Coordinates of C-alpha atoms and ligand atoms in Angstrom, one line a residue:
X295 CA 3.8 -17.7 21.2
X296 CA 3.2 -16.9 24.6
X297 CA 4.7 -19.4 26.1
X298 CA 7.9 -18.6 25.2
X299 CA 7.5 -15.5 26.6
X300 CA 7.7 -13.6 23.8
X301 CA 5.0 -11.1 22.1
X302 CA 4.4 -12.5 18.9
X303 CA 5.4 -8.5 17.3
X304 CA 8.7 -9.2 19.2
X305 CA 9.2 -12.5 17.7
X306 CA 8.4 -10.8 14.1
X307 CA 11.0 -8.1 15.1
X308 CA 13.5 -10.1 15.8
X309 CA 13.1 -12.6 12.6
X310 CA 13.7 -9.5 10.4
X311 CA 16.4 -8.0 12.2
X312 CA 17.9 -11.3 12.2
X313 CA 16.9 -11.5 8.3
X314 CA 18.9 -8.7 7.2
X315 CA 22.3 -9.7 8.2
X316 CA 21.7 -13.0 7.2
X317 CA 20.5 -12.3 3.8
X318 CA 23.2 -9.8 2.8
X319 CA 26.3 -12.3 3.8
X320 CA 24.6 -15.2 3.0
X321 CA 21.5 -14.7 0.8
X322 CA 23.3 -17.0 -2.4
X323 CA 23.4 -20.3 -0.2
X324 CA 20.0 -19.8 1.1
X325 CA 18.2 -19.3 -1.7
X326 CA 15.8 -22.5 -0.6
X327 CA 14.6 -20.5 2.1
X328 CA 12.7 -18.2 -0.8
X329 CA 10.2 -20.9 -1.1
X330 CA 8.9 -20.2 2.6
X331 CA 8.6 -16.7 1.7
X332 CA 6.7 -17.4 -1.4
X333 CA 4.5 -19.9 0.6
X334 CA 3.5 -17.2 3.4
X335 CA 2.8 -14.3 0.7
X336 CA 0.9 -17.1 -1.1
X337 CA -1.2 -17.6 2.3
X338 CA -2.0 -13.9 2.9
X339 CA -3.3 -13.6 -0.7
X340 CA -5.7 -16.8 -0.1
X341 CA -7.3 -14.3 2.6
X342 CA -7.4 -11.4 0.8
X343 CA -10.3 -11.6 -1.6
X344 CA -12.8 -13.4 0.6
X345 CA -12.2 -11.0 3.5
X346 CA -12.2 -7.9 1.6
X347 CA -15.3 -8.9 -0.4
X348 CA -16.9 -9.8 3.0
X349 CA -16.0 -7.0 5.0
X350 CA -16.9 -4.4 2.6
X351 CA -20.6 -6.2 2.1
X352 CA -20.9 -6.3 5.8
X353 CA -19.6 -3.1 6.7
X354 CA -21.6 -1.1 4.5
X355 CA -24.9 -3.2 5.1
X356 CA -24.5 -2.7 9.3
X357 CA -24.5 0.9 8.9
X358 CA -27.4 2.2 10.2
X359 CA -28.4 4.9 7.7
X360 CA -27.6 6.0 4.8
X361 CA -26.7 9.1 6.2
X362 CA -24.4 7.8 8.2
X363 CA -22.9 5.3 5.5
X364 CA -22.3 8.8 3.1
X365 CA -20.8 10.9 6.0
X366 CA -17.9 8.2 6.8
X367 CA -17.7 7.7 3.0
X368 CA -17.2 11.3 2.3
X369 CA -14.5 11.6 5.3
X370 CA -12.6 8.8 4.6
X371 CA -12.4 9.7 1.2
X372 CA -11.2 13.6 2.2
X373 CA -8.6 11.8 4.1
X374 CA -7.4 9.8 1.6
X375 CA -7.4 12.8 -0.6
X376 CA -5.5 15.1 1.9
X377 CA -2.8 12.9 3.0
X378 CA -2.1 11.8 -0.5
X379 CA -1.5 15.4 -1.5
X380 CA 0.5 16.4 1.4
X381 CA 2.5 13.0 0.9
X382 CA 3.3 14.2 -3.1
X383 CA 4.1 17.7 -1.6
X384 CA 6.8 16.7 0.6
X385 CA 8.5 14.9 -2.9
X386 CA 7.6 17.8 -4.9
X387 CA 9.4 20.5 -2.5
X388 CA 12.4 18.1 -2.2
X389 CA 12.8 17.2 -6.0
X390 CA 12.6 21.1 -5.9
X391 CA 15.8 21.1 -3.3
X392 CA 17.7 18.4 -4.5
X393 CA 17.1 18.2 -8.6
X394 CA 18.2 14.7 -8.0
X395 CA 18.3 14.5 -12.4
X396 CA 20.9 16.9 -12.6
X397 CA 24.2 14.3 -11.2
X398 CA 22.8 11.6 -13.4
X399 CA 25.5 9.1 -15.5
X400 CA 23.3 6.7 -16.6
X401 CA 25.3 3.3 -18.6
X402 CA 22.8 4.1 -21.5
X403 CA 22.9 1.1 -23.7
X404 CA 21.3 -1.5 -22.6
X405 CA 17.9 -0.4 -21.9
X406 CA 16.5 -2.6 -24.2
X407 CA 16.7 -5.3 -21.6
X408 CA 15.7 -3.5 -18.8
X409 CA 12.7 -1.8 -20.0
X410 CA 11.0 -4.5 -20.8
X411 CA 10.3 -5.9 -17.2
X412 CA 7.7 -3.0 -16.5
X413 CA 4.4 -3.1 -18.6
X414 CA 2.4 -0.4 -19.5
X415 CA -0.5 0.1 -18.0
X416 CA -3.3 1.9 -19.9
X417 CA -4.8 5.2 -19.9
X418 CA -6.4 6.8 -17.1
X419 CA -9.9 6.5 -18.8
X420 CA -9.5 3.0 -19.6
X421 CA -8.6 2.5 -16.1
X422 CA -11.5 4.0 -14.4
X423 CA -14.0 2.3 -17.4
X424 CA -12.5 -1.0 -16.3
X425 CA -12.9 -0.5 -12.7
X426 CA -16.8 -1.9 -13.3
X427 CA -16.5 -5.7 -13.9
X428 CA -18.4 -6.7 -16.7
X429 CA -18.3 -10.2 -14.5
X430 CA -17.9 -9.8 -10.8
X431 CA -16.9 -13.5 -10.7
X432 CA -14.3 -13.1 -13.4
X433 CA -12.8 -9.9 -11.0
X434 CA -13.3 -12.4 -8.0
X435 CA -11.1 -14.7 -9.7
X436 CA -8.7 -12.7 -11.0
X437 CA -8.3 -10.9 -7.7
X438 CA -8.8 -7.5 -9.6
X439 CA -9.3 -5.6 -6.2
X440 CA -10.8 -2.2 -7.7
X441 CA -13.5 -4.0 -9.5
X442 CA -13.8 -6.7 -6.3
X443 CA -14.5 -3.0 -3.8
X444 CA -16.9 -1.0 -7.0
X445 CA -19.3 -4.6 -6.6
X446 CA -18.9 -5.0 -3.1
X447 CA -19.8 -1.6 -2.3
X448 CA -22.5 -1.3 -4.6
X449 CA -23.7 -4.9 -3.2
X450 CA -23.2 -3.9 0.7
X451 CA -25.6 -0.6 0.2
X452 CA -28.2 -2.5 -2.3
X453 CA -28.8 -5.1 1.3
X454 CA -29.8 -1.7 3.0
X455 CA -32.3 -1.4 0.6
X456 CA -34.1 -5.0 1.0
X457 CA -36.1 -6.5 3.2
X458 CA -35.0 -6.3 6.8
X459 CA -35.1 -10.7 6.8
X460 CA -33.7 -10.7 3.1
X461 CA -30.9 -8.7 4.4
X462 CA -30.3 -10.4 8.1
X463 CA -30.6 -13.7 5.6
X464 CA -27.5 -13.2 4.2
X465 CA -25.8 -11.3 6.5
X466 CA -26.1 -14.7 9.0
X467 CA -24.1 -16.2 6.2
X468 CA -21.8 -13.2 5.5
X469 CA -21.0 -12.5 8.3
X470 CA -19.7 -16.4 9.5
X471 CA -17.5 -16.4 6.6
X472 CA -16.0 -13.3 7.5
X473 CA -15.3 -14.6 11.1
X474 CA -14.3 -18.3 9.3
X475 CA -12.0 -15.6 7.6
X476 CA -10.3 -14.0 10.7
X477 CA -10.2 -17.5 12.0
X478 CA -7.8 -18.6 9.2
X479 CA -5.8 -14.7 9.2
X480 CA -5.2 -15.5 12.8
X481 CA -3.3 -18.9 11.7
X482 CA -1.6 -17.1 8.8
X483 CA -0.6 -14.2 11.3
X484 CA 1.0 -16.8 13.4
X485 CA 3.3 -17.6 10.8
X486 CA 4.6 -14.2 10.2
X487 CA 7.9 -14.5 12.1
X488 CA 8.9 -17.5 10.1
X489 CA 7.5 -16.4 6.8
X490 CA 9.2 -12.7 6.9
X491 CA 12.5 -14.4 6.7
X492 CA 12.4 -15.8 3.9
X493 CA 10.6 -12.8 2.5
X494 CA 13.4 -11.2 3.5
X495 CA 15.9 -13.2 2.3
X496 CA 13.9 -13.3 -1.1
X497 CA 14.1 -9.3 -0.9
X498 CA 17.7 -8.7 -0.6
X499 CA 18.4 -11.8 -3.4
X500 CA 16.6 -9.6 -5.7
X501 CA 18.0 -6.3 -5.4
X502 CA 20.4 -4.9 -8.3
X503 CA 22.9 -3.0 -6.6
X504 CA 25.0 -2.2 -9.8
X505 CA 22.8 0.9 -11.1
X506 CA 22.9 2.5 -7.0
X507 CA 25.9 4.9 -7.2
X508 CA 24.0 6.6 -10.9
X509 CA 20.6 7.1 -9.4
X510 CA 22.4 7.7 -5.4
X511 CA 20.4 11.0 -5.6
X512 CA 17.1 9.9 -6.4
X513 CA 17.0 7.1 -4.2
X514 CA 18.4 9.9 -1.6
X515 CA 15.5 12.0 -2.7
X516 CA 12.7 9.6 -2.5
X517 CA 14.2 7.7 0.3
X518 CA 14.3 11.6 2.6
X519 CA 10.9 12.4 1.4
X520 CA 9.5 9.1 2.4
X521 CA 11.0 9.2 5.8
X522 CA 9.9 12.7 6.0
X523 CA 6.1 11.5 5.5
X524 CA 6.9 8.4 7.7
X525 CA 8.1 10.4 10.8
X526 CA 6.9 13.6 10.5
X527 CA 3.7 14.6 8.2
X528 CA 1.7 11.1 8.8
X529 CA 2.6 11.1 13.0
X530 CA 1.4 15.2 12.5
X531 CA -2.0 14.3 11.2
X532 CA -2.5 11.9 13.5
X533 CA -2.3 14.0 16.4
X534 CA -3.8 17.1 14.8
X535 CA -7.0 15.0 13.9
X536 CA -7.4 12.8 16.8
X537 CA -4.4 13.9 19.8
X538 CA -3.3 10.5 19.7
X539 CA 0.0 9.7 20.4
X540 CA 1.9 8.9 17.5
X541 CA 4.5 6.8 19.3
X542 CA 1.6 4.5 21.1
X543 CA 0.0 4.5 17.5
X544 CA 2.8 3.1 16.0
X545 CA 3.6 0.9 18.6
X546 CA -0.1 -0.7 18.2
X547 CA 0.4 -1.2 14.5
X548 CA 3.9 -2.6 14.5
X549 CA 2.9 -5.9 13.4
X550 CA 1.2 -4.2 10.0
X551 CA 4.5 -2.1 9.2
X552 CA 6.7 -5.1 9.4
X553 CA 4.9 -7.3 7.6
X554 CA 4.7 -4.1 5.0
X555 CA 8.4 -4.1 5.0
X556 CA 8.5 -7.5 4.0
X557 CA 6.2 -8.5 2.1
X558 CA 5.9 -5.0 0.1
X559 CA 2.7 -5.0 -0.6
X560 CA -0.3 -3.9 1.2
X561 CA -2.6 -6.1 -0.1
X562 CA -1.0 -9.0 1.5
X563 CA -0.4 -6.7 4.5
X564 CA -4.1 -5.7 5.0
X565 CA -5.3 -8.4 6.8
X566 CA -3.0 -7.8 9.5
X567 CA -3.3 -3.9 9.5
X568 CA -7.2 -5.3 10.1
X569 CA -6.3 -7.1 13.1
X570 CA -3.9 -4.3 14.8
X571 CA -6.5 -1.4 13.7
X572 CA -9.9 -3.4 15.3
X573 CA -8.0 -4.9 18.1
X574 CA -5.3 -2.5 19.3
X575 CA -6.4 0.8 18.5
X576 CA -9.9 0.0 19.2
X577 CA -11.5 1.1 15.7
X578 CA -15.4 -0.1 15.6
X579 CA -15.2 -3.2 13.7
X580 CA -17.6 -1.3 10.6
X581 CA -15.1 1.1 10.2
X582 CA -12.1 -0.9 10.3
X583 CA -14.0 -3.2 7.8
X584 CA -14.9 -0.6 5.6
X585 CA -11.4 1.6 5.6
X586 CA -9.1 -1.2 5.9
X587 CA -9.5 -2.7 2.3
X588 CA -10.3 0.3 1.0
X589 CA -7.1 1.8 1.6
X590 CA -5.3 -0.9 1.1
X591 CA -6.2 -0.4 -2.8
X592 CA -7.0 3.0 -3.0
X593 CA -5.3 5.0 -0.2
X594 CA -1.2 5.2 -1.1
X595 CA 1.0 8.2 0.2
X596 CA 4.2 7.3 0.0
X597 CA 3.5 5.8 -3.8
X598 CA 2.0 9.0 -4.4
X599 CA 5.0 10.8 -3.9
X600 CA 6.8 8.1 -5.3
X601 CA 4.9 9.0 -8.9
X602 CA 5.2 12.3 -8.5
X603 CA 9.5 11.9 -7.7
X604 CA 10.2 9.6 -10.2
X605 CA 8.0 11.3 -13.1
X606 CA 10.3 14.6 -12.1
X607 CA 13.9 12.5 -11.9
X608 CA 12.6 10.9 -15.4
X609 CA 11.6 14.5 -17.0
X610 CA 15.2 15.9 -15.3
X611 CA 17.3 13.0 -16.7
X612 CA 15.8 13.6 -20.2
X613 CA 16.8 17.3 -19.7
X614 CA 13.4 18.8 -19.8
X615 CA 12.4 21.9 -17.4
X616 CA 8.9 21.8 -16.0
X617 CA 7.2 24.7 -15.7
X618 CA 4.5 25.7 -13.0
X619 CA 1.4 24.2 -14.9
X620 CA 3.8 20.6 -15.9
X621 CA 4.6 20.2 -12.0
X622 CA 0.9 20.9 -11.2
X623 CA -0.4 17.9 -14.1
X624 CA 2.4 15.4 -12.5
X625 CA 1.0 16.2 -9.3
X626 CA -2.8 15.7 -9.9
X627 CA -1.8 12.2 -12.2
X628 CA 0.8 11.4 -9.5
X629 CA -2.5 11.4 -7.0
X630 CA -4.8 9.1 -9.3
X631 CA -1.8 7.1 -10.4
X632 CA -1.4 6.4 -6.9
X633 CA -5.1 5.1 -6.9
X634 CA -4.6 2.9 -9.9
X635 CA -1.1 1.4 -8.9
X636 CA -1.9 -1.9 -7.3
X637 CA -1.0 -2.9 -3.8
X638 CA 1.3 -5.3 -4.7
X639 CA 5.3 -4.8 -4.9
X640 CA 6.8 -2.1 -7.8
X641 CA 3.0 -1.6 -8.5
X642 CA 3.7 1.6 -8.3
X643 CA 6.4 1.6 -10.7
X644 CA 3.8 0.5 -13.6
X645 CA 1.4 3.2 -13.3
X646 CA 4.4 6.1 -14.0
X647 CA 3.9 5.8 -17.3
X648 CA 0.4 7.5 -17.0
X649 CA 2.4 10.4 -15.1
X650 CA 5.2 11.2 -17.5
X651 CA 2.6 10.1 -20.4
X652 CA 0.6 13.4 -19.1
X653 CA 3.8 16.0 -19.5
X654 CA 4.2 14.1 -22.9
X655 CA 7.3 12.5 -22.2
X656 CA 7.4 8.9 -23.3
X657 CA 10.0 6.9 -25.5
X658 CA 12.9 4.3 -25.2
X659 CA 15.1 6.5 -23.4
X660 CA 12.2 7.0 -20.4
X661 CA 12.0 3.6 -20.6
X662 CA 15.3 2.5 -20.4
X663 CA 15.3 5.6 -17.3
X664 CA 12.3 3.5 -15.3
X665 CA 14.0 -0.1 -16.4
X666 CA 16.9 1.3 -13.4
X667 CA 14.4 3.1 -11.5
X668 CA 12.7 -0.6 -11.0
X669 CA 16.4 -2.3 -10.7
X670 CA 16.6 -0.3 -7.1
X671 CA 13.5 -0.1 -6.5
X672 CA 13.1 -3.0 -3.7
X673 CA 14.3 -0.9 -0.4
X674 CA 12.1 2.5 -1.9
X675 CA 9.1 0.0 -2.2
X676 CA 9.5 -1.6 1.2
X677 CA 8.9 1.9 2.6
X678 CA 6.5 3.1 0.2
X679 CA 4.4 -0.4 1.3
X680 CA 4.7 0.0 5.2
X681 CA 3.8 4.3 4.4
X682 CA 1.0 3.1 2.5
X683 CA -0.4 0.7 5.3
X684 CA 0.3 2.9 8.2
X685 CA -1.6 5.7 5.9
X686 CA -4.7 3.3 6.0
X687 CA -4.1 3.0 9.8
X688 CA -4.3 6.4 10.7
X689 CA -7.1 7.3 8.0
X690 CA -9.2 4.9 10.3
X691 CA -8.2 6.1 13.6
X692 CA -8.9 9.9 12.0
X693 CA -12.3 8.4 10.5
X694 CA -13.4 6.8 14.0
X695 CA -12.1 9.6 16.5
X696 CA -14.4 12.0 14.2
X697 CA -17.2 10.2 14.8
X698 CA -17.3 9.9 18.9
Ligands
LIG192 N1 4.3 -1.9 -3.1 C1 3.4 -0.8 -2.8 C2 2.2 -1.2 -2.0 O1 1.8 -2.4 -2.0 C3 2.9 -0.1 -4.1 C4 4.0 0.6 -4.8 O2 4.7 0.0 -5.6 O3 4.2 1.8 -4.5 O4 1.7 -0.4 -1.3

């Protein structure tokens, strides 16, 4: 990439500016392209379980005590916990401003149709119960990434437990495939400017713009409180945790939020928010390997707020006013809702059920309400996905400053 005398986050730049255009006047003739968008996203998935299995193990087994292990646990989990919240709050207060459900003129009719792309997920007990794998293989396999992090962690702190030669052992052989890993990441990541325009392409194929003009003021809604966290609350606790500048920060993980924005999911974004976080903000390799994929599947602001948004716009369509206690249950479920939803695109979108579930709304009219929530939901989910990552980012930057 170099020798064209381009920076390969330049080159990625200018493949999705280029993208966009491209897509919008000509996205029906190029509908070949999709295939090398679906053949990078398949790439960064082949990474994803091996390096987050690995880097978890390894992380937690190179702390040195368990002190030390619980302390950055504990943080990083506050963080998570913190930002989410402040990310829901920024939807709630907005919701509160705009009441986006009040100018709504749904086609109501065919909701059949629509709601039956979105599955429902189960309940929040059943969710947590199956977060242990009954066979960690089986979770390996079926790249179930909650019960892939509950094994690996428990695995990682079981080696500090055994032998010092039982654990070097297998931390020689971890620890090669995790660098065989990065190794193959790097290839992938060289692919990104070629692979993100057919993502993008694929993206704006897929969009339904017919249902825009009835939900204008949700996507309004949603789309000001996500650029809200975007610009102002994340960049805020950034500097108020660590006095890094924002603007360098996001310059160092422009790679990560671009591939967000196209692939829209942070899964398949996480091993390049790896790369950017250990090599250009200069996080200690255990604590980028440790926050990284953990934040990738757990960590979500802008979903978060997302749940919390579309639960109220749902509840507001239907004609229902939530009281104080209502708005406080959709914003504790939006929160663990946000920790269920997968990091894969309109994730988010399935686990909105639990939230309006909670304030006992449910039925074929809600339904039919989150079958056109999904229909626009692609541009909402490309920000929610590069929020999400750059969440992660500055959760490990926070995590790491604390600990000089
Ligand atoms: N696509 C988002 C992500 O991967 C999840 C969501 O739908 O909110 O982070």
């Amino acid at each position: 990439m170099k020798k064209l005398g381009l920076n390969q986050h330049w080159l990625i730049l200018i493949s999705f500016l280029i993208a966009i255009p491209t897509g919008l006047l000509f996205g029906e003739h190029l509908q070949f392209l999709e295939h090398i968008g679906t053949a990078f996203i398949r790439l960064l998935k082949m990474i994803i379980v091996p390096l987050v299995t690995f880097s978890i193990i390894n992380a937690l087994a190179r702390f040195e005590q368990s002190a030390e292990l619980r302390r950055i646990g504990w943080k990083t989990l506050g963080y998570f916990m913190i930002s989410s919240l402040a990310a829901i709050m920024v939807g709630l207060i907005l919701f509160n401003f705009i009441n986006p459900g009040l100018n709504v003129d749904l086609p109501v009719g065919n909701g059949a149709e629509l709601s039956l792309q979105v599955n429902r997920p189960e309940g929040l007990i059943e969710i947590l119960v199956n977060i242990i794998p009954s066979n960690p293989i089986q979770a390996l396999a079926e790249m179930n990434m909650l019960s892939i992090i509950f094994f690996a962690v428990l695995f990682g702190i079981a080696l500090t437990k055994v032998s010092p030669q039982m654990k070097e052992n297998f931390l020689g052989f971890s620890e090669s495939i995790y660098e065989v890993m990065i190794v193959i990441t790097n290839w992938v990541i060289a692919l990104i400017p070629i692979g993100i325009f057919g993502l993008v392409i694929k993206a704006i194929n897929q969009t339904d713009v017919s249902f825009f003009k009835s939900v204008f003021w949700y996507i309004i809604t949603l789309g000001s409180a996500l650029l809200i966290i975007f610009f102002i609350i994340q960049p805020l606790f950034l500097y108020l945790f660590t006095r890094k500048s924002p603007i360098l920060h996001l310059r160092q993980m422009g790679e990560a939020v671009i591939t967000a924005l196209a692939t829209s999911s942070s899964l398949a974004t996480m091993p390049v928010s790896m790369k950017c976080v250990e090599q250009n903000a200069k996080v200690p390799k255990k604590i980028t390997n440790f926050i990284i994929p953990l934040g990738a599947t757990i960590n979500m602001d802008a979903s978060a707020a997302f749940e919390a948004v579309g639960a109220l716009f749902i509840a507001q369509v239907l004609g229902f006013e939530l009281g104080f206690t209502q708005q406080f249950i959709v914003v504790m479920t939006a929160l663990l809702a946000s920790i269920g939803a997968a990091g894969v695109p309109s994730a988010g979108i399935v686990v909105i059920f639990i939230v309006i579930e909670a304030i006992g709304i449910k039925g074929s009219a809600a339904d039919f309400i989150i079958g056109v929530i999904l229909a626009v939901d692609r541009p909402l989910d490309i920000m929610r996905t590069a929020i999400n990552i750059y969440g992660d980012t500055i959760a490990a930057v926070v995590v790491s400053e604390s600990e000089k």
